CSV table of C-alpha atoms in Angstrom, one decimal:
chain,number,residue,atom,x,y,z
A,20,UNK,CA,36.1,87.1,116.2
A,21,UNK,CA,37.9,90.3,114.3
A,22,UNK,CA,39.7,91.1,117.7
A,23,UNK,CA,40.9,87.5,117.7
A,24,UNK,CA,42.4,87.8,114.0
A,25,UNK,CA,43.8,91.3,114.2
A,26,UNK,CA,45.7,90.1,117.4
A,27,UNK,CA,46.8,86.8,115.8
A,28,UNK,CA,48.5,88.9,113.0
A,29,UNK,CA,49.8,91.0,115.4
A,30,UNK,CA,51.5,87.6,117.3
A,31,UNK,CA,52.5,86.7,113.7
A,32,UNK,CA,54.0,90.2,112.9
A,33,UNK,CA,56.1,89.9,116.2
A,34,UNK,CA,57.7,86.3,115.6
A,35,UNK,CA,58.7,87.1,112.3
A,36,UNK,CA,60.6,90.6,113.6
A,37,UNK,CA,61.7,88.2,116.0
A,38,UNK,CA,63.1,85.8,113.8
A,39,UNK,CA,64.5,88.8,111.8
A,40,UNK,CA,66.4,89.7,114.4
A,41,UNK,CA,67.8,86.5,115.2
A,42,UNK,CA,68.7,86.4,111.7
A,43,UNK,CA,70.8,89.8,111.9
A,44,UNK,CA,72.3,88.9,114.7
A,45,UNK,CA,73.6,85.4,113.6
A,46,UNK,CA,74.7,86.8,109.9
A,47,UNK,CA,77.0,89.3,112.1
A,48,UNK,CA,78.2,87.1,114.5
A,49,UNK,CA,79.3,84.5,111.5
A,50,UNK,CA,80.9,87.8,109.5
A,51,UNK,CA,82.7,88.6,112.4
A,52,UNK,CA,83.7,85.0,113.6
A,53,UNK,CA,87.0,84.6,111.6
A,54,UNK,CA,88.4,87.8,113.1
A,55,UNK,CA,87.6,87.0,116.2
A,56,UNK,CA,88.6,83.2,116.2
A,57,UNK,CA,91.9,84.5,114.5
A,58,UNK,CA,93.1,84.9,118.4
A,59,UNK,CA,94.6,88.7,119.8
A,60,UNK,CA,93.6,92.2,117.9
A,61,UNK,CA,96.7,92.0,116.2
A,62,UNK,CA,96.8,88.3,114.8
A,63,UNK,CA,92.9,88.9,114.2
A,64,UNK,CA,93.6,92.6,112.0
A,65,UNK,CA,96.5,90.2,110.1
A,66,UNK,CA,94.1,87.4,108.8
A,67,UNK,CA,91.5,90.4,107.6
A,68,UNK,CA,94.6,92.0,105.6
A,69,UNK,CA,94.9,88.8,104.2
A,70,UNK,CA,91.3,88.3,103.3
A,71,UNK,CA,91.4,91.7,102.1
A,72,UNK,CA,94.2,90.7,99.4
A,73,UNK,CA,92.7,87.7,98.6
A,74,UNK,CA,89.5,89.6,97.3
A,75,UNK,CA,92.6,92.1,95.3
A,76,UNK,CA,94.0,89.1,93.7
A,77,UNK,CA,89.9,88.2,92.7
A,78,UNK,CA,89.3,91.8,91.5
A,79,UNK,CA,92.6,91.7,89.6
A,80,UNK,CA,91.8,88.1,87.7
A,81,UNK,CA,88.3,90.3,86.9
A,82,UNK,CA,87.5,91.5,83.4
A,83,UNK,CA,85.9,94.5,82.3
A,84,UNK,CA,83.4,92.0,80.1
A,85,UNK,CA,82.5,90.4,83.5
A,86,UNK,CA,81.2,93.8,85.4
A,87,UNK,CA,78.6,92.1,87.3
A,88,UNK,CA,81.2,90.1,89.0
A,89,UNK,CA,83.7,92.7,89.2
A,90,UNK,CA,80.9,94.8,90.7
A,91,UNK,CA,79.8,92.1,93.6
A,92,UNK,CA,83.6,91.7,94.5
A,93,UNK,CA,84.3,95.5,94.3
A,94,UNK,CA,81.1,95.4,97.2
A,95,UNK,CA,83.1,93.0,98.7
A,96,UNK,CA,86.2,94.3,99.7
A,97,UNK,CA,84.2,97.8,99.9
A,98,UNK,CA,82.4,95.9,103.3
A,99,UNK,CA,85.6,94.1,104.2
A,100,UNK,CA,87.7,97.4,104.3
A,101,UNK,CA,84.6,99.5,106.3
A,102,UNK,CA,84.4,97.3,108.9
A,103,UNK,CA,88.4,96.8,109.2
A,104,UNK,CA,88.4,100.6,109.1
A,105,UNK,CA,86.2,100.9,111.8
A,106,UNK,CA,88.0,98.3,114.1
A,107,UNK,CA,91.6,99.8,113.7
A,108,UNK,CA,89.9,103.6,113.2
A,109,UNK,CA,87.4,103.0,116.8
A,110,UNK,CA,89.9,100.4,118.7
A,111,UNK,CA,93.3,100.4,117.6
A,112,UNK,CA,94.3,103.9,116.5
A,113,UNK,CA,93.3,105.2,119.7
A,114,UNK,CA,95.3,102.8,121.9
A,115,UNK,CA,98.5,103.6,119.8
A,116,UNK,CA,97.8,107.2,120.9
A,117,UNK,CA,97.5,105.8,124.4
A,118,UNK,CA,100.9,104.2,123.5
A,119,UNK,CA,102.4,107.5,122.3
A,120,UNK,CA,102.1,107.0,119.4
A,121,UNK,CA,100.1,109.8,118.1
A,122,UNK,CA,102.1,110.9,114.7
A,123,UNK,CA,101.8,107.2,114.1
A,124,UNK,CA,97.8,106.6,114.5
A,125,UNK,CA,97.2,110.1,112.5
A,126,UNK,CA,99.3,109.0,109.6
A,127,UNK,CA,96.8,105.5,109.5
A,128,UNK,CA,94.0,107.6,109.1
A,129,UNK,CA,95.3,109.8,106.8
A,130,UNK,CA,95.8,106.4,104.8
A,131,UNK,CA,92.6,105.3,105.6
A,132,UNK,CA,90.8,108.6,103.6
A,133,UNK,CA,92.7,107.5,100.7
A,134,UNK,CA,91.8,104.5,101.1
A,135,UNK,CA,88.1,105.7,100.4
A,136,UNK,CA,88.8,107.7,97.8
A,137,UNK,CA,90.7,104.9,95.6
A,138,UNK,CA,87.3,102.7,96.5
A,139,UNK,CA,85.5,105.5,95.4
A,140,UNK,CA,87.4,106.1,92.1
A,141,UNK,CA,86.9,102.1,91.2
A,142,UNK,CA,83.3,102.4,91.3
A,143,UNK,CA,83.5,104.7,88.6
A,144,UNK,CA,86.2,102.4,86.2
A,145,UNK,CA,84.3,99.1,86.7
A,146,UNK,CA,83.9,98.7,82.8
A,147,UNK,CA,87.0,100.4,81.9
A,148,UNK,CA,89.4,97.6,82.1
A,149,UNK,CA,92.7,99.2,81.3
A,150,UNK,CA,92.0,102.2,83.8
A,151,UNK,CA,90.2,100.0,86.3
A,152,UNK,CA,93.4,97.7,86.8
A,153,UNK,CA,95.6,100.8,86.8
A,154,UNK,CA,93.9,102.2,89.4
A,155,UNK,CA,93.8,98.7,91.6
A,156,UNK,CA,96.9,98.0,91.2
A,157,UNK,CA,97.9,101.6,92.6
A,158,UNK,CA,95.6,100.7,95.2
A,159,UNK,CA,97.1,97.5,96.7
A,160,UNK,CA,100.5,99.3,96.0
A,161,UNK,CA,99.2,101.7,98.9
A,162,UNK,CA,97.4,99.4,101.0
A,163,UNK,CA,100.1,96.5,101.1
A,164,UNK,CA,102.5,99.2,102.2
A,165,UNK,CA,99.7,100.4,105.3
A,166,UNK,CA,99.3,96.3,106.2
A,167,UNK,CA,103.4,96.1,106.0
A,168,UNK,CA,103.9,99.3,108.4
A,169,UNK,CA,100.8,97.9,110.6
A,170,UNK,CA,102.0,94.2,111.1
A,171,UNK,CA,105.9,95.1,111.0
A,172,UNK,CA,106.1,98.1,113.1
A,173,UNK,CA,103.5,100.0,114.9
A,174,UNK,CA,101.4,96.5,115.8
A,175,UNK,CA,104.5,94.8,117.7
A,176,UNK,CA,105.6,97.9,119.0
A,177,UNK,CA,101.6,98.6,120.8
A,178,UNK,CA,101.5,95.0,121.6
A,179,UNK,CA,104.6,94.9,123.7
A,180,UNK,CA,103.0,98.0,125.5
A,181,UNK,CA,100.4,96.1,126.2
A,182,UNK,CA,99.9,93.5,129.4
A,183,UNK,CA,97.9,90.5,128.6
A,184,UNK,CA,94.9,92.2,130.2
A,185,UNK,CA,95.2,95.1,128.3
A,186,UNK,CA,95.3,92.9,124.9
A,187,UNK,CA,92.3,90.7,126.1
A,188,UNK,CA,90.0,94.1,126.4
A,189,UNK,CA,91.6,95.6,123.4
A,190,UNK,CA,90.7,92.4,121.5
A,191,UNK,CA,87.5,92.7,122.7
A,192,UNK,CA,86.5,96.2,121.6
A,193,UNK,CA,87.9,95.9,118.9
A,194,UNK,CA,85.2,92.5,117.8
A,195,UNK,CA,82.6,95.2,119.2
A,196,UNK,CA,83.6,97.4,116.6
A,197,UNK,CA,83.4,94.6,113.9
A,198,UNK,CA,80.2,93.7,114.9
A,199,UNK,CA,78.7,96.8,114.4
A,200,UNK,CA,79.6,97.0,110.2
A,201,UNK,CA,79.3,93.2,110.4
């Protein structure tokens, strides 16, 4: 009778790491459906840009009073950044160097450290209103000029590079990439 209950709890313990799984899987397939929906690597990167401003325009509506909710959104874009880093930083970059354009893909990643470091430096201000605005504003200063050079310039000039083959498999790794911050 004990060998009968010690392996029902070990059937139990299985479905419910099963079910766990299914569960991780499904939350990162729905966190990375809107990129990948959003259509080529390019036109997917654009709509997370845009998400990524949207949660700016949150954080800069945010009051230092209200630093529970300035926290949660500062997590936020924190998670949306990481896992846009690691597409462009794991996917993109390296194609532009593929592209020739080397100078190009270092100078993105040079922008992406600094992109940590401003993250970094919020965490620190959330109650300090006056200093944590300063420093957010500064922020999207520098990152709408990285989206602008990204979706003006060096993302037309890689996509024209590319055949449509190419795209579809650079499209593709770069929702891998997603998937694994998702």
């Amino acid at each position: 009778m004990m060998a009968l209950s010690h392996m029902s709890s070990w059937k139990g313990a299985g479905i419910g790491a099963g079910l766990a799984l299914i569960g991780m899987v499904g939350r990162k397939l729905a966190v990375q459906a809107p990129t990948a929906l959003a259509g080529d690597w390019d036109k997917a990167l654009a709509a997370e840009h845009r998400m990524a401003l949207g949660l700016f325009d949150k954080l800069q509506d945010s009051h230092g009073s209200a630093s529970g909710r300035r926290t949660m959104l500062l997590m936020q874009l924190k998670h949306a950044l990481g896992k846009h880093a690691m597409e462009e930083e794991n996917a993109i970059y390296p194609a532009l160097r593929e592209a020739g354009m080397q100078a190009e893909a270092d100078a993105l990643n040079t922008d992406h450290g600094y992109v940590k470091q401003h993250l970094y430096d919020l965490t620190d201000l959330v109650k300090d209103d006056a200093a944590f605005q300063a420093r957010l504003s500064a922020f999207r200063t520098d990152i709408e000029r990285h989206m602008r050079q990204e979706e003006d310039d060096l993302f037309p000039k890689l996509k024209a590079a590319l055949d449509r083959k190419a795209t579809t498999r650079l499209t593709r790794r770069m929702n891998q990439e997603g998937l694994k911050l998702a």
